[in-house]
mmCIF file of C-alpha atoms in Angstrom:
data_model
loop_
_atom_site.group_PDB
_atom_site.id
_atom_site.type_symbol
_atom_site.label_atom_id
_atom_site.label_comp_id
_atom_site.label_asym_id
_atom_site.label_seq_id
_atom_site.Cartn_x
_atom_site.Cartn_y
_atom_site.Cartn_z
ATOM 1 C CA MET A 227 18.890 14.683 -17.642
ATOM 2 C CA ASP A 228 19.731 12.608 -20.412
ATOM 3 C CA LYS A 229 16.932 10.239 -19.984
ATOM 4 C CA MET A 230 14.417 12.951 -19.952
ATOM 5 C CA ASP A 231 15.644 14.336 -22.980
ATOM 6 C CA LYS A 232 14.691 10.912 -24.539
ATOM 7 C CA TYR A 233 11.525 11.038 -23.049
ATOM 8 C CA ILE A 234 10.471 14.489 -24.521
ATOM 9 C CA LYS A 235 11.613 13.494 -28.152
ATOM 10 C CA ASP A 236 9.567 10.504 -27.601
ATOM 11 C CA SER A 237 6.073 11.178 -28.066
ATOM 12 C CA LYS A 238 4.524 7.719 -27.436
ATOM 13 C CA SER A 239 4.340 7.932 -23.867
ATOM 14 C CA GLY A 240 2.885 10.388 -21.393
ATOM 15 C CA MET A 241 1.672 13.916 -22.545
ATOM 16 C CA THR A 242 2.661 16.676 -25.657
ATOM 17 C CA PRO A 243 6.469 17.875 -25.640
ATOM 18 C CA ILE A 244 4.886 21.075 -24.046
ATOM 19 C CA VAL A 245 4.032 19.526 -20.844
ATOM 20 C CA LYS A 246 6.943 17.723 -20.553
ATOM 21 C CA THR A 247 9.325 20.415 -20.837
ATOM 22 C CA VAL A 248 7.503 22.865 -18.393
ATOM 23 C CA VAL A 249 7.429 19.904 -16.088
ATOM 24 C CA ARG A 250 10.910 19.193 -16.645
ATOM 25 C CA PHE A 251 11.564 22.753 -15.644
ATOM 26 C CA VAL A 252 8.984 22.850 -12.439
ATOM 27 C CA MET A 253 9.900 19.644 -11.495
ATOM 28 C CA GLY A 254 13.224 20.573 -9.006
ATOM 29 C CA ILE A 255 11.387 23.609 -7.702
ATOM 30 C CA ILE A 256 8.231 21.386 -6.576
ATOM 31 C CA PHE A 257 10.711 18.842 -4.895
ATOM 32 C CA ILE A 258 12.741 21.848 -3.272
ATOM 33 C CA PHE A 259 9.546 23.437 -1.922
ATOM 34 C CA GLY A 260 8.204 20.114 -0.645
ATOM 35 C CA ALA A 261 11.504 19.324 1.183
ATOM 36 C CA TYR A 262 11.450 23.042 2.594
ATOM 37 C CA VAL A 263 8.026 22.526 4.275
ATOM 38 C CA VAL A 264 9.060 19.064 5.667
ATOM 39 C CA LEU A 265 12.372 20.462 7.015
ATOM 40 C CA TYR A 266 11.058 23.877 8.231
ATOM 41 C CA GLY A 267 7.727 22.809 9.402
ATOM 42 C CA HIS A 268 8.845 23.748 13.168
ATOM 43 C CA LEU A 269 9.508 27.245 12.238
ATOM 44 C CA THR A 270 7.033 28.302 9.458
ATOM 45 C CA PRO A 271 3.344 27.044 8.397
ATOM 46 C CA GLY A 272 3.609 23.482 7.101
ATOM 47 C CA GLY A 273 4.671 20.203 8.456
ATOM 48 C CA GLY A 274 5.201 16.834 7.577
ATOM 49 C CA PHE A 275 1.912 15.926 6.422
ATOM 50 C CA ALA A 276 1.568 19.090 4.000
ATOM 51 C CA GLY A 277 5.393 18.577 2.561
ATOM 52 C CA GLY A 278 4.998 15.117 2.189
ATOM 53 C CA VAL A 279 1.916 15.561 0.011
ATOM 54 C CA ILE A 280 3.773 18.275 -2.272
ATOM 55 C CA LEU A 281 6.472 15.609 -2.510
ATOM 56 C CA ALA A 282 4.089 13.139 -3.717
ATOM 57 C CA CYS A 283 2.444 15.484 -6.214
ATOM 58 C CA GLY A 284 5.952 16.320 -7.726
ATOM 59 C CA PHE A 285 6.236 12.241 -8.263
ATOM 60 C CA ILE A 286 2.610 12.095 -9.573
ATOM 61 C CA ILE A 287 3.079 14.963 -12.090
ATOM 62 C CA LEU A 288 6.445 13.547 -13.205
ATOM 63 C CA THR A 289 4.002 10.127 -13.655
ATOM 64 C CA LEU A 290 1.405 11.843 -15.519
ATOM 65 C CA ALA A 291 3.546 13.910 -17.899
ATOM 66 C CA PHE A 292 6.367 11.529 -18.988
ATOM 67 C CA GLY A 293 4.346 8.138 -18.719
ATOM 68 C CA LYS A 294 4.436 5.512 -16.106
ATOM 69 C CA GLY A 295 8.264 4.276 -17.147
ATOM 70 C CA LEU A 296 10.071 7.303 -15.507
ATOM 71 C CA GLY A 297 7.770 7.759 -12.917
ATOM 72 C CA LEU A 298 8.228 4.019 -11.911
ATOM 73 C CA SER A 299 12.054 4.213 -12.427
ATOM 74 C CA LYS A 300 12.246 7.242 -10.040
ATOM 75 C CA LEU A 301 10.249 5.304 -7.014
ATOM 76 C CA SER A 302 8.523 1.990 -7.888
ATOM 77 C CA ASP A 303 5.768 0.515 -6.031
ATOM 78 C CA THR A 304 8.171 -1.743 -4.490
ATOM 79 C CA TRP A 305 10.286 1.169 -2.983
ATOM 80 C CA ALA A 306 7.213 2.907 -2.118
ATOM 81 C CA SER A 307 6.188 0.276 0.189
ATOM 82 C CA ILE A 308 9.573 -0.363 1.604
ATOM 83 C CA LEU A 309 9.844 3.328 2.310
ATOM 84 C CA ASP A 310 6.356 3.437 3.819
ATOM 85 C CA ASN A 311 7.118 0.869 6.343
ATOM 86 C CA SER A 312 10.559 2.194 7.457
ATOM 87 C CA ALA A 313 9.254 5.733 8.130
ATOM 88 C CA ALA A 314 6.357 4.329 10.204
ATOM 89 C CA LEU A 315 9.070 2.118 12.134
ATOM 90 C CA LEU A 316 11.301 5.255 12.149
ATOM 91 C CA PHE A 317 8.221 7.561 13.655
ATOM 92 C CA LEU A 318 7.614 4.852 16.290
ATOM 93 C CA THR A 319 11.452 4.479 17.200
ATOM 94 C CA ILE A 320 11.623 8.262 17.649
ATOM 95 C CA GLY A 321 8.653 7.587 20.216
ATOM 96 C CA PHE A 322 10.300 4.754 21.688
ATOM 97 C CA ILE A 323 13.572 7.151 22.302
ATOM 98 C CA GLY A 324 11.393 9.213 24.608
ATOM 99 C CA PHE A 325 11.310 6.352 27.162
ATOM 100 C CA SER A 326 14.966 7.303 28.197
ATOM 101 C CA GLY A 327 13.637 10.379 29.138
ATOM 102 C CA GLY A 328 10.510 9.415 30.828
ATOM 103 C CA TYR A 329 7.614 8.290 28.981
ATOM 104 C CA PHE A 330 6.335 7.959 25.292
ATOM 105 C CA PHE A 331 7.191 10.514 22.564
ATOM 106 C CA THR A 332 9.391 12.628 25.299
ATOM 107 C CA ASN A 333 11.335 15.398 23.599
ATOM 108 C CA VAL A 334 14.672 13.953 24.819
ATOM 109 C CA LEU A 335 16.823 16.047 22.637
ATOM 110 C CA GLY A 336 18.038 19.657 23.494
ATOM 111 C CA LYS A 337 15.813 22.526 22.469
ATOM 112 C CA GLY A 338 18.695 24.664 20.357
ATOM 113 C CA LYS A 339 18.433 28.217 19.769
ATOM 114 C CA GLU A 340 15.388 29.849 18.690
ATOM 115 C CA PHE A 341 14.700 30.170 15.255
ATOM 116 C CA ALA A 342 17.485 27.879 13.962
ATOM 117 C CA LEU A 343 16.986 25.061 11.887
ATOM 118 C CA PHE A 344 18.737 22.331 14.171
ATOM 119 C CA SER A 345 16.135 23.275 17.250
ATOM 120 C CA ALA A 346 13.082 21.646 19.113
ATOM 121 C CA GLY A 347 14.736 18.588 19.848
ATOM 122 C CA THR A 348 12.884 15.596 18.252
ATOM 123 C CA ILE A 349 10.135 17.639 16.317
ATOM 124 C CA PRO A 350 12.153 18.128 12.918
ATOM 125 C CA LEU A 351 13.270 14.152 13.073
ATOM 126 C CA CYS A 352 9.116 13.267 13.271
ATOM 127 C CA ASN A 353 8.562 15.577 10.764
ATOM 128 C CA ILE A 354 11.159 14.060 8.465
ATOM 129 C CA ALA A 355 9.595 10.580 9.142
ATOM 130 C CA ILE A 356 5.687 11.706 8.453
ATOM 131 C CA GLY A 357 6.927 13.542 5.412
ATOM 132 C CA LEU A 358 8.724 10.347 4.117
ATOM 133 C CA LYS A 359 5.785 8.249 4.893
ATOM 134 C CA VAL A 360 3.433 10.372 3.434
ATOM 135 C CA THR A 361 4.902 10.847 0.378
ATOM 136 C CA ALA A 362 5.468 7.076 -0.364
ATOM 137 C CA SER A 363 2.097 6.245 0.843
ATOM 138 C CA VAL A 364 0.303 8.811 -1.135
ATOM 139 C CA PHE A 365 2.042 7.880 -4.192
ATOM 140 C CA ALA A 366 1.346 4.177 -3.622
ATOM 141 C CA VAL A 367 -2.105 5.074 -3.514
ATOM 142 C CA PHE A 368 -1.884 6.513 -7.153
ATOM 143 C CA LEU A 369 -0.196 3.765 -8.427
ATOM 144 C CA THR A 370 -2.831 1.343 -7.109
ATOM 145 C CA LEU A 371 -5.675 3.455 -8.405
ATOM 146 C CA SER A 372 -4.404 4.714 -11.643
ATOM 147 C CA ILE A 373 -1.880 2.528 -13.008
ATOM 148 C CA PHE A 374 -2.076 -0.923 -11.782
ATOM 149 C CA GLY A 375 -6.137 -1.244 -10.821
ATOM 150 C CA ARG A 376 -7.203 0.284 -14.154
ATOM 151 C CA PHE A 377 -9.981 1.145 -11.360
ATOM 152 C CA ILE A 378 -13.459 -0.190 -11.668
ATOM 153 C CA SER A 379 -13.923 -1.242 -15.298
ATOM 154 C CA LYS A 380 -10.780 -3.756 -14.988
ATOM 155 C CA LEU A 381 -11.937 -4.806 -11.561
ATOM 156 C CA VAL A 382 -15.444 -5.856 -12.968
ATOM 157 C CA ASP A 383 -13.105 -7.481 -15.844
ATOM 158 C CA ASP A 384 -11.292 -9.609 -13.251
ATOM 159 C CA TYR A 385 -14.552 -10.698 -11.352
ATOM 160 C CA GLU A 386 -16.169 -11.547 -14.670
ATOM 161 C CA ASP A 387 -12.864 -13.670 -15.801
ATOM 162 C CA ASP A 388 -12.997 -15.507 -12.497
ATOM 163 C CA THR A 389 -17.133 -16.485 -12.409
ATOM 164 C CA GLU A 390 -16.405 -17.644 -15.994
ATOM 165 C CA LYS A 391 -13.497 -20.144 -14.770
ATOM 166 C CA GLU A 392 -15.668 -21.452 -11.961
ATOM 167 C CA MET B 182 -16.074 38.512 7.728
ATOM 168 C CA GLU B 183 -18.790 36.492 8.870
ATOM 169 C CA ILE B 184 -20.968 37.462 5.974
ATOM 170 C CA PHE B 185 -18.038 36.141 3.525
ATOM 171 C CA LEU B 186 -18.063 32.952 5.589
ATOM 172 C CA LEU B 187 -21.624 32.263 5.078
ATOM 173 C CA VAL B 188 -21.276 32.993 1.549
ATOM 174 C CA LEU B 189 -18.758 30.213 1.209
ATOM 175 C CA THR B 190 -20.529 27.821 3.220
ATOM 176 C CA ILE B 191 -23.625 27.910 1.258
ATOM 177 C CA PHE B 192 -21.229 27.779 -2.045
ATOM 178 C CA MET B 193 -19.881 24.436 -0.237
ATOM 179 C CA ILE B 194 -23.392 23.032 0.233
ATOM 180 C CA VAL B 195 -24.444 23.973 -3.537
ATOM 181 C CA GLY B 196 -21.188 22.258 -4.832
ATOM 182 C CA SER B 197 -21.928 19.098 -2.778
ATOM 183 C CA ILE B 198 -25.610 18.997 -3.844
ATOM 184 C CA VAL B 199 -24.489 19.330 -7.657
ATOM 185 C CA ALA B 200 -21.373 16.745 -7.002
ATOM 186 C CA ILE B 201 -24.309 14.107 -5.332
ATOM 187 C CA GLU B 202 -26.829 15.100 -8.129
ATOM 188 C CA SER B 203 -24.716 15.594 -11.347
ATOM 189 C CA LYS B 204 -25.065 12.227 -13.794
ATOM 190 C CA ASN B 205 -21.632 12.911 -15.148
ATOM 191 C CA LEU B 206 -18.733 11.198 -12.881
ATOM 192 C CA LEU B 207 -15.913 14.099 -14.082
ATOM 193 C CA SER B 208 -18.477 17.299 -13.370
ATOM 194 C CA SER B 209 -19.316 15.583 -9.939
ATOM 195 C CA VAL B 210 -15.932 15.014 -8.891
ATOM 196 C CA ILE B 211 -15.079 18.902 -10.275
ATOM 197 C CA SER B 212 -17.665 19.762 -7.896
ATOM 198 C CA VAL B 213 -16.351 18.023 -5.085
ATOM 199 C CA GLY B 214 -13.542 20.363 -5.828
ATOM 200 C CA ILE B 215 -15.329 23.163 -5.123
ATOM 201 C CA VAL B 216 -16.267 21.999 -1.637
ATOM 202 C CA GLY B 217 -12.362 21.551 -0.748
ATOM 203 C CA PHE B 218 -11.242 24.725 -2.053
ATOM 204 C CA SER B 219 -13.946 26.790 -0.382
ATOM 205 C CA LEU B 220 -12.931 25.127 2.880
ATOM 206 C CA GLY B 221 -9.330 25.845 2.255
ATOM 207 C CA ILE B 222 -10.373 29.822 1.748
ATOM 208 C CA ILE B 223 -12.277 29.553 4.776
ATOM 209 C CA PHE B 224 -9.230 28.204 6.885
ATOM 210 C CA LEU B 225 -7.000 30.939 5.335
ATOM 211 C CA MET B 226 -9.548 33.572 6.239
ATOM 212 C CA LEU B 227 -9.721 32.067 9.995
ATOM 213 C CA GLY B 228 -5.796 32.616 10.255
ATOM 214 C CA ALA B 229 -5.036 29.111 10.210
ATOM 215 C CA PRO B 230 -2.411 28.701 7.139
ATOM 216 C CA ASP B 231 -0.923 25.649 8.344
ATOM 217 C CA ILE B 232 -4.085 23.557 7.623
ATOM 218 C CA ALA B 233 -4.988 26.008 4.665
ATOM 219 C CA ILE B 234 -1.938 24.731 3.085
ATOM 220 C CA THR B 235 -2.650 21.081 3.942
ATOM 221 C CA GLN B 236 -6.059 21.473 2.785
ATOM 222 C CA VAL B 237 -5.451 22.956 -0.658
ATOM 223 C CA VAL B 238 -2.670 20.582 -1.212
ATOM 224 C CA VAL B 239 -4.249 17.529 -0.768
ATOM 225 C CA GLU B 240 -7.392 18.760 -2.440
ATOM 226 C CA ILE B 241 -5.224 19.363 -5.657
ATOM 227 C CA LEU B 242 -3.877 15.711 -5.188
ATOM 228 C CA ILE B 243 -7.726 13.987 -4.667
ATOM 229 C CA LEU B 244 -8.950 16.033 -7.866
ATOM 230 C CA VAL B 245 -5.833 14.634 -9.862
ATOM 231 C CA ILE B 246 -6.392 10.901 -8.350
ATOM 232 C CA LEU B 247 -9.711 11.153 -8.971
ATOM 233 C CA ILE B 248 -9.944 12.279 -12.443
ATOM 234 C CA ARG B 249 -7.147 9.922 -13.492
ATOM 235 C CA ALA B 250 -8.910 6.884 -12.136
ATOM 236 C CA THR B 251 -12.322 8.371 -13.851
ATOM 237 C CA ILE B 252 -11.523 9.163 -17.016
ATOM 238 C CA THR B 253 -11.003 5.551 -17.815
ATOM 239 C CA THR B 254 -14.033 4.246 -16.542
ATOM 240 C CA ASP B 255 -17.270 4.242 -18.452
ATOM 241 C CA ASN B 256 -19.547 3.993 -15.443
ATOM 242 C CA THR B 257 -20.991 7.663 -16.024
ATOM 243 C CA ALA B 258 -24.296 7.261 -14.571
ATOM 244 C CA ILE B 259 -26.118 5.454 -12.136
ATOM 245 C CA GLU B 260 -29.759 4.614 -12.462
ATOM 246 C CA LYS B 261 -32.057 5.647 -9.786
ATOM 247 C CA HIS B 262 -34.509 3.953 -7.941
ATOM 248 C CA LYS B 263 -36.978 6.158 -6.426
ATOM 249 C CA ASP B 264 -39.284 4.461 -3.335
ATOM 250 C CA THR B 265 -41.448 6.983 -1.671
ATOM 251 C CA PHE B 266 -41.426 5.357 1.705
ATOM 252 C CA PRO B 267 -37.126 5.864 2.031
ATOM 253 C CA VAL B 268 -37.766 9.308 1.089
ATOM 254 C CA VAL B 269 -40.508 10.061 3.467
ATOM 255 C CA VAL B 270 -38.780 8.284 6.579
ATOM 256 C CA SER B 271 -35.522 10.447 5.554
ATOM 257 C CA LEU B 272 -37.195 13.965 5.107
ATOM 258 C CA ILE B 273 -38.816 13.392 8.873
ATOM 259 C CA PHE B 274 -35.585 12.372 10.180
ATOM 260 C CA PHE B 275 -33.714 15.752 8.509
ATOM 261 C CA GLY B 276 -36.664 17.660 10.029
ATOM 262 C CA LEU B 277 -36.199 16.111 13.469
ATOM 263 C CA PHE B 278 -32.317 16.601 13.069
ATOM 264 C CA LEU B 279 -32.860 20.560 11.940
ATOM 265 C CA ILE B 280 -35.307 20.979 15.033
ATOM 266 C CA PHE B 281 -32.745 19.862 17.470
ATOM 267 C CA ALA B 282 -29.825 21.290 15.865
ATOM 268 C CA TYR B 283 -31.524 24.457 16.293
ATOM 269 C CA PHE B 284 -32.061 24.161 19.857
ATOM 270 C CA ALA B 285 -28.187 23.042 20.301
ATOM 271 C CA VAL B 286 -26.843 25.792 18.063
ATOM 272 C CA GLN B 287 -28.541 28.294 20.502
ATOM 273 C CA GLU B 288 -26.325 26.815 23.433
ATOM 274 C CA LEU B 289 -23.049 27.033 21.706
ATOM 275 C CA PRO B 290 -20.690 29.794 22.769
ATOM 276 C CA GLN B 291 -19.877 32.835 20.599
ATOM 277 C CA PHE B 292 -18.220 32.251 17.167
ATOM 278 C CA GLY B 293 -14.523 32.477 17.850
ATOM 279 C CA ASP B 294 -14.929 32.262 21.515
ATOM 280 C CA PRO B 295 -13.990 28.713 22.583
ATOM 281 C CA LEU B 296 -15.129 27.655 26.117
ATOM 282 C CA PRO B 297 -11.986 25.524 27.501
ATOM 283 C CA ARG B 298 -9.616 27.954 27.397
ATOM 284 C CA GLU B 299 -6.954 26.665 29.956
ATOM 285 C CA ALA B 300 -5.169 24.288 27.485
ATOM 286 C CA ALA B 301 -5.214 26.699 24.533
ATOM 287 C CA ALA B 302 -3.763 29.421 26.909
ATOM 288 C CA HIS B 303 -1.023 27.257 28.304
ATOM 289 C CA TYR B 304 -0.080 26.032 24.930
ATOM 290 C CA LEU B 305 -0.122 29.434 23.494
ATOM 291 C CA GLU B 306 2.083 30.874 26.534
ATOM 292 C CA ASN B 307 4.528 28.219 27.102
ATOM 293 C CA GLY B 308 4.677 26.171 23.990
ATOM 294 C CA ALA B 309 7.827 28.153 22.181
ATOM 295 C CA GLU B 310 9.695 27.671 25.683
ATOM 296 C CA GLU B 311 8.668 23.982 26.598
ATOM 297 C CA THR B 312 9.313 22.759 23.098
ATOM 298 C CA GLY B 313 11.515 25.091 21.357
ATOM 299 C CA ALA B 314 9.295 25.180 17.939
ATOM 300 C CA MET B 315 8.366 28.397 17.073
ATOM 301 C CA ASN B 316 5.417 27.061 14.926
ATOM 302 C CA ILE B 317 2.279 26.356 17.949
ATOM 303 C CA VAL B 318 0.576 24.140 15.402
ATOM 304 C CA THR B 319 4.017 21.988 15.132
ATOM 305 C CA ALA B 320 4.391 22.042 18.749
ATOM 306 C CA VAL B 321 1.158 20.907 19.469
ATOM 307 C CA LEU B 322 1.042 18.035 16.867
ATOM 308 C CA LEU B 323 4.247 16.378 17.585
ATOM 309 C CA ASP B 324 5.269 17.194 21.279
ATOM 310 C CA TYR B 325 1.681 17.689 23.435
ATOM 311 C CA ARG B 326 -0.456 15.660 21.345
ATOM 312 C CA ALA B 327 2.192 13.090 19.713
ATOM 313 C CA TYR B 328 -0.185 10.676 20.430
ATOM 314 C CA ASP B 329 -2.655 11.908 17.832
ATOM 315 C CA THR B 330 -0.112 12.255 15.046
ATOM 316 C CA MET B 331 0.628 8.620 15.670
ATOM 317 C CA GLY B 332 -3.128 7.582 15.538
ATOM 318 C CA GLU B 333 -3.227 9.666 12.447
ATOM 319 C CA ALA B 334 -0.228 7.832 10.770
ATOM 320 C CA THR B 335 -1.465 4.126 11.655
ATOM 321 C CA VAL B 336 -4.852 5.305 10.137
ATOM 322 C CA LEU B 337 -2.980 6.341 7.245
ATOM 323 C CA PHE B 338 -1.048 3.176 6.778
ATOM 324 C CA ALA B 339 -4.109 0.930 7.117
ATOM 325 C CA SER B 340 -5.919 2.745 4.551
ATOM 326 C CA ILE B 341 -2.932 2.242 2.026
ATOM 327 C CA VAL B 342 -2.437 -1.203 2.702
ATOM 328 C CA GLY B 343 -5.983 -1.876 2.314
ATOM 329 C CA SER B 344 -6.104 -0.137 -0.856
ATOM 330 C CA PHE B 345 -2.619 -2.148 -1.917
ATOM 331 C CA VAL B 346 -4.313 -5.563 -1.316
ATOM 332 C CA ILE B 347 -7.873 -4.765 -2.779
ATOM 333 C CA LEU B 348 -6.802 -3.116 -5.945
ATOM 334 C CA ARG B 349 -3.296 -4.358 -6.770
ATOM 335 C CA ARG B 350 -3.055 -6.502 -10.136
ATOM 336 C CA ARG B 351 -0.303 -8.489 -9.409
ATOM 337 C CA GLY B 352 -0.052 -11.171 -7.188
ATOM 338 C CA ARG B 353 -3.915 -12.010 -7.031
ATOM 339 C CA LYS B 354 -3.516 -15.696 -7.424
ATOM 340 C CA HIS B 355 -6.353 -18.127 -9.075
ATOM 341 C CA ARG B 356 -7.583 -20.673 -6.773
ATOM 342 C CA LYS B 357 -6.502 -24.112 -8.347
ATOM 343 C CA GLU B 358 -7.444 -27.539 -7.136
ATOM 344 C CA GLU B 359 -4.047 -28.195 -5.557
ATOM 345 C CA ASP B 360 -4.866 -25.267 -2.884
ATOM 346 C CA THR B 361 -8.018 -26.609 -1.696
ATOM 347 C CA GLU B 362 -7.481 -29.202 1.281
ATOM 348 C CA LYS B 363 -9.857 -32.215 1.251
ATOM 349 C CA VAL B 364 -11.349 -32.863 4.601
ATOM 350 C CA GLY B 365 -12.963 -36.091 5.646
ATOM 351 C CA ILE B 366 -12.735 -39.813 4.149
ATOM 352 C CA LEU B 367 -10.271 -40.013 1.871
ATOM 353 C CA GLU B 368 -11.005 -41.748 -1.628
ATOM 354 C CA ASP B 369 -9.218 -43.899 -3.414
ATOM 355 C CA GLU B 370 -7.408 -41.532 -5.872
ATOM 356 C CA ASP B 371 -6.261 -39.307 -3.216
ATOM 357 C CA ILE B 372 -4.955 -42.128 -1.409
ATOM 358 C CA LYS B 373 -2.797 -43.122 -4.277
ATOM 359 C CA LYS B 374 -1.608 -39.522 -4.741
ATOM 360 C CA ASN B 375 -0.738 -39.264 -1.242
ATOM 361 C CA PHE B 376 1.545 -42.169 -0.668
ATOM 362 C CA GLU B 377 2.908 -42.738 -4.082
ATOM 363 C CA GLY B 378 6.362 -42.218 -2.596
ATOM 364 C CA PHE B 379 6.154 -45.026 -0.663
#
């Protein structure tokens, strides 16, 4: 929180202090809602993909409001790609665990009690893996499109630089 | 109910036409948003909250990313070249498509009454007991048809790797002379350079 206070007073990076203050209060609620949608995907509407996109929206709001310094310090591009790859591997691993019960993606764990959080075997684990993967990858797309790439105009500049050198 | 769906569909078509024809990049991005949010309302009216949540959230995300990406570019208008031949050919093909689509739509089953009911009925009756998941959509996505979800994850992974590779700034190497490999008969300078240590 101390760091966020410093960012709110610093008017150079990001948007106005009003937006920063609102984002600071809304931030936790967005992350809790995203985590809820991911974790309760097998009981209520939602699931790994929708919850992952909500979590990624949280990171994107943080980056837009406070500038890229705070956003990258929470989830850098390197960690985003590492999280993306490891979550994809986790999802595949859950699929391969199914071989112990017969075939690919068998639901080998116990079904549990109805409407309980720890029920439905491997489905919540799959949801968590997909949620992590979608969070990391959507945030990585945002980073490449808006912060690193500067999109089309910068690409055109690069191309012109390259042709001039040759 | 179907009238509302028709109105929303027409609204979506108008929005997409505006998005194509608009000369300002920002307004065309916002018109694309009309299509997505109307689709979200349609999903909600048809009783599919899962897909409606996903649609709305993804639409918001796409709007934010596209606005953030287009607001820095000065590329607002694309010059148009109007040729008569492509326009006439595409109009003919569009008319043919409309005629065939009319006959095809006549053969479709009634709205909200899909033809192959056995699989859906099995999922609805036994889904909760067989998988333990109370949300049938998740049960279908992650248990009965987990291969589909794996394919989606693979598509997402490939697209993100592609955008990372194409659009990244860091790590793009400029080609130098040392990187090019010389093939063929060696010249005197290359022989000297290669055998300097001997």
